[in-house]
Amino acid sequence: MNELTPAPPAETPQTAQAAPSAGDLAGRQGFDEQFLGLPLPIPELPDVDTILLPYTHFSVLLRPDKRLAAVTALGIDGARLFDLDRSGINWRLDPRVPADQQTGEAVYARNDIDRGHLVRRASAVWGSSEAEAAQANRDTFYYTNSAPQAADFNQGMELWLGLESYLLDHATDYRRRLVVFTGTIFSDKDPVYRGVQIPLRFFKVAAFIQDGALAATAYIVDQTPQLAELPDVPSPGAREEAPPLGPFRTFQVPVRDVAALTGLDLAQLEAADRMPAASALPTARVATTWRLLSAPEDLDLDFDLER
């Protein structure tokens, strides 16, 4: 989840561009499981119906029951990034999926909820040509790659967005490549708004090659509102008014905690976790070892990023 894009004014129609067809997305290769030079598949969600949607440089594992992605998978080639803007690109539904299985414009209209990129736009915009990078740029604006997020852009959100760049710039990774899995964490505390469950937490797991071996580090961002904002908010259920969302707080967490909270199969990444607490406290309960981050320098890793 990543880059936030404010909703356009009501008078700006989302249909200003021609609606894409399934043919427009034909040939998309999606996430490359060999991107790091070793097999790293998209995490599966056992016993839950999902739809795998390939785009340019990334894939989305969609949960039709939630109308949001369970996880996105992106390979970032830091040596081939382009600096492209988003001008002229509107959000649109993916024509390969029924509209009622996606969270579209109706959820974001006339409120303070933003469409948060799960695959960060700037991280996907790379390639061997500008045309390839531009296609990736456009692909990040399908609603399947968005999730409802707090509108206020705050320090916690800036940190969340910057983690990928920080790791890409400083980690001793293989060919300056990074894989990022990002997705939603659903719980019974999430409010339901306009028929869509609004996740209060999201996760990010970054994977790269360190000293010749797979390494991983995990993060959770929390937009749970402060208790003072909640006295008139009912228990989870359908709401007519947009629910309050709090400032983003970003935590470094063990990969196993992400697996426990989402149900995703992250065994390969759990074994590669480079957060010291993950190995030092292998039986610690979920959330007891989370590290609140205020800057990337607060990361706790068992290797030196500057090597």
XYZ file of C-alpha atoms in Angstrom:
307
model
C 0.000 0.000 0.000
C 1.529 2.579 -0.882
C 1.199 5.778 -2.775
C -1.939 7.735 -1.969
C -3.979 9.359 -4.714
C -6.723 11.787 -3.678
C -10.128 11.301 -5.219
C -10.750 13.555 -8.230
C -13.378 16.299 -7.986
C -16.928 15.094 -8.468
C -17.186 16.876 -11.805
C -14.216 14.925 -13.206
C -15.677 11.683 -14.572
C -13.725 8.500 -14.131
C -14.888 7.520 -17.608
C -12.939 10.333 -19.300
C -10.635 7.660 -20.711
C -11.948 4.810 -22.779
C -12.794 1.866 -20.539
C -10.136 -0.853 -20.939
C -11.019 -4.282 -22.284
C -9.633 -7.647 -21.272
C -7.729 -7.593 -24.548
C -5.880 -4.465 -23.433
C -4.321 -6.529 -20.629
C -3.521 -9.554 -22.765
C 0.062 -10.719 -22.550
C 0.820 -9.268 -19.151
C 3.530 -11.408 -17.549
C 2.976 -10.358 -13.957
C 5.395 -10.980 -11.110
C 8.514 -12.965 -12.026
C 9.030 -15.693 -9.430
C 12.699 -15.917 -10.478
C 13.283 -12.186 -10.140
C 15.947 -12.617 -7.437
C 17.628 -15.519 -9.190
C 15.964 -18.160 -7.018
C 12.361 -19.394 -6.801
C 10.166 -17.052 -4.770
C 6.478 -17.668 -5.540
C 3.570 -15.415 -4.701
C 2.285 -16.361 -1.225
C -0.848 -18.479 -1.320
C -3.948 -18.084 0.832
C -5.079 -21.654 1.559
C -8.803 -22.452 1.641
C -9.819 -18.997 0.349
C -11.054 -18.337 -3.188
C -8.695 -15.933 -4.943
C -8.029 -14.634 -8.451
C -4.455 -14.098 -9.677
C -4.203 -11.035 -11.925
C -0.936 -10.344 -13.809
C 0.137 -6.800 -14.685
C 3.440 -5.251 -15.773
C 6.130 -6.219 -13.244
C 3.592 -7.177 -10.579
C 0.638 -9.438 -9.815
C -2.397 -9.070 -7.580
C -3.955 -11.958 -5.667
C -7.531 -10.696 -5.370
C -10.043 -11.784 -2.757
C -13.445 -11.504 -4.455
C -15.201 -12.022 -1.115
C -13.526 -8.866 0.270
C -13.314 -7.042 -3.087
C -9.690 -6.211 -2.242
C -6.286 -7.776 -2.765
C -5.017 -10.329 -0.290
C -1.460 -9.684 -1.467
C 0.401 -8.013 -4.300
C 3.810 -9.131 -5.556
C 6.245 -6.709 -7.191
C 9.776 -7.045 -8.473
C 11.734 -3.753 -8.394
C 14.773 -3.300 -10.641
C 16.521 -0.315 -9.122
C 18.957 -0.025 -12.010
C 16.169 0.557 -14.573
C 13.737 2.915 -12.844
C 12.145 5.761 -14.804
C 10.908 9.049 -13.395
C 7.396 9.267 -14.837
C 4.430 11.143 -13.400
C 0.792 10.072 -13.232
C -0.734 12.902 -15.238
C -3.684 11.857 -17.380
C -4.097 8.449 -15.733
C -7.432 7.694 -14.058
C -8.287 4.800 -11.803
C -10.308 2.092 -13.564
C -11.818 -1.315 -12.982
C -10.029 -4.404 -14.229
C -12.185 -5.770 -17.095
C -11.070 -9.325 -16.345
C -13.006 -9.336 -13.060
C -16.713 -8.643 -12.455
C -17.255 -5.123 -11.140
C -18.985 -6.399 -7.992
C -15.792 -8.263 -7.033
C -13.689 -5.068 -6.984
C -13.699 -1.970 -4.800
C -14.390 0.795 -7.300
C -15.159 4.483 -7.349
C -18.400 4.175 -5.344
C -16.398 3.525 -2.162
C -14.158 6.581 -2.620
C -16.671 9.168 -3.817
C -17.697 12.129 -1.651
C -15.604 11.297 1.422
C -12.103 11.671 2.866
C -10.987 8.154 2.018
C -8.133 7.846 -0.469
C -7.268 5.139 -2.930
C -4.007 3.787 -1.555
C -1.706 2.040 -4.002
C -0.706 -1.389 -2.742
C 1.996 -1.746 -5.380
C 3.727 1.601 -5.106
C 3.545 3.418 -8.429
C 7.120 4.730 -8.399
C 8.507 1.270 -7.591
C 6.800 -0.401 -10.555
C 7.901 2.187 -13.131
C 10.995 0.533 -14.568
C 11.953 -1.393 -17.676
C 14.238 -1.656 -20.676
C 12.314 1.154 -22.384
C 10.171 4.121 -21.398
C 7.204 2.441 -23.087
C 7.525 -0.553 -20.771
C 7.812 1.701 -17.722
C 4.807 3.747 -18.882
C 2.705 0.603 -19.205
C 3.633 -0.375 -15.648
C 2.731 3.144 -14.536
C -0.765 2.810 -16.010
C -1.218 -0.717 -14.653
C -0.828 0.455 -11.064
C -4.065 2.443 -11.459
C -6.415 -0.525 -11.621
C -8.713 -0.598 -8.600
C -7.527 -4.124 -7.846
C -4.249 -2.480 -6.772
C -5.920 -0.040 -4.391
C -7.280 -0.121 -0.864
C -9.156 2.472 1.227
C -6.736 4.465 3.347
C -6.664 7.526 5.554
C -6.643 10.741 3.556
C -4.232 12.623 5.831
C -0.677 12.315 4.539
C 1.374 12.169 7.710
C 4.860 11.276 8.872
C 3.911 7.639 9.392
C 2.674 7.385 5.833
C 5.831 9.017 4.497
C 7.880 6.403 6.341
C 5.728 3.577 4.986
C 6.220 4.805 1.429
C 9.943 5.296 1.910
C 10.826 1.842 3.182
C 11.103 0.326 -0.303
C 13.415 3.096 -1.497
C 15.519 2.880 1.642
C 16.048 -0.854 1.338
C 16.632 -0.659 -2.399
C 19.210 2.101 -2.008
C 21.129 0.601 0.888
C 20.747 -3.168 1.014
C 23.523 -5.211 -0.547
C 20.987 -6.857 -2.813
C 21.525 -8.973 -5.889
C 21.760 -6.765 -9.019
C 20.009 -3.981 -7.060
C 16.766 -5.906 -7.090
C 14.068 -6.097 -4.460
C 10.830 -8.062 -4.188
C 7.976 -6.554 -2.190
C 4.794 -8.322 -1.115
C 2.123 -5.909 0.133
C -1.416 -6.614 1.219
C -4.320 -6.286 3.587
C -4.843 -7.549 7.126
C -8.523 -8.161 7.825
C -9.960 -8.454 11.321
C -13.338 -8.357 13.032
C -12.522 -4.808 14.181
C -12.576 -3.425 10.641
C -15.502 -1.123 9.814
C -17.708 -1.975 6.838
C -18.475 0.983 4.603
C -20.637 0.940 1.471
C -20.474 -2.826 1.467
C -16.684 -3.044 1.739
C -14.656 -4.038 4.792
C -12.066 -1.309 5.393
C -8.809 -2.869 6.632
C -7.220 -1.001 9.503
C -3.861 -2.682 8.961
C -1.687 -3.467 5.961
C 1.580 -5.344 5.619
C 4.723 -5.222 3.545
C 7.369 -7.953 3.294
C 10.570 -7.091 1.437
C 12.832 -9.841 0.093
C 16.325 -9.521 -1.367
C 19.638 -11.361 -1.625
C 22.066 -10.726 1.231
C 25.459 -12.449 1.344
C 24.281 -14.899 -1.312
C 21.137 -15.964 0.545
C 17.501 -14.918 0.630
C 16.749 -12.277 3.261
C 13.405 -10.815 4.298
C 12.064 -8.122 6.566
C 8.433 -7.335 7.373
C 6.379 -4.290 8.319
C 2.827 -3.469 9.333
C 1.144 -0.080 9.053
C -1.814 0.625 11.319
C -4.496 3.238 10.600
C -6.641 2.383 13.607
C -8.179 5.631 14.932
C -7.235 6.825 18.389
C -9.684 5.810 21.105
C -10.711 9.433 21.610
C -12.106 9.451 18.075
C -14.271 6.395 18.580
C -17.061 7.119 21.102
C -19.815 7.307 18.480
C -18.487 4.563 16.202
C -20.629 1.429 16.435
C -19.362 -2.121 16.293
C -18.339 -3.306 12.819
C -21.205 -3.181 10.373
C -22.403 -1.332 7.302
C -22.009 2.428 7.712
C -23.486 5.298 5.745
C -20.806 7.738 6.891
C -17.145 7.113 6.230
C -15.439 5.608 9.292
C -12.682 7.582 11.000
C -9.168 6.438 10.173
C -6.167 7.317 12.298
C -2.628 8.497 11.532
C -0.422 5.805 10.089
C 1.880 4.061 12.540
C 4.567 1.858 11.000
C 6.063 -1.181 12.758
C 8.842 -3.587 11.935
C 7.497 -7.049 12.744
C 8.474 -10.703 12.404
C 7.375 -12.235 9.112
C 5.621 -14.964 11.094
C 3.291 -12.360 12.604
C 2.176 -11.306 9.122
C 1.488 -14.955 8.319
C -0.497 -15.402 11.529
C -2.619 -12.303 10.921
C -3.340 -12.919 7.229
C -3.349 -16.690 6.797
C -0.847 -16.365 3.922
C 1.754 -19.080 3.440
C 4.986 -17.214 4.141
C 7.115 -20.147 5.314
C 9.968 -19.448 2.877
C 10.149 -15.831 3.988
C 9.776 -16.670 7.672
C 12.919 -18.785 7.384
C 14.738 -15.826 5.809
C 13.611 -13.202 8.359
C 16.451 -10.864 9.316
C 14.744 -9.202 12.290
C 16.773 -10.359 15.314
C 13.709 -10.752 17.534
C 12.252 -13.269 15.093
C 15.035 -15.750 15.791
C 15.770 -14.719 19.374
C 12.125 -15.086 20.450
C 10.697 -17.782 18.171
C 7.624 -18.437 20.335
C 6.733 -14.822 21.151
C 3.054 -13.991 20.777
C 1.878 -11.883 17.862
C 2.587 -8.151 18.338
C 4.801 -8.560 21.424
C 8.020 -7.970 19.464
C 6.803 -5.216 17.129
C 9.180 -2.262 16.790
C 7.564 1.167 16.217
C 9.483 3.065 13.548
C 9.855 6.836 13.303
C 12.591 6.758 10.653
C 14.217 4.079 8.453
C 17.274 4.256 10.692
C 15.150 2.655 13.446
C 15.154 -0.667 11.582
C 16.527 -3.577 13.599
C 18.340 -5.981 11.273
C 20.982 -8.638 11.818
C 23.241 -7.226 9.109
C 24.738 -3.869 8.170
C 22.843 -2.129 5.357
C 25.860 0.035 4.622
C 28.183 -2.863 3.755
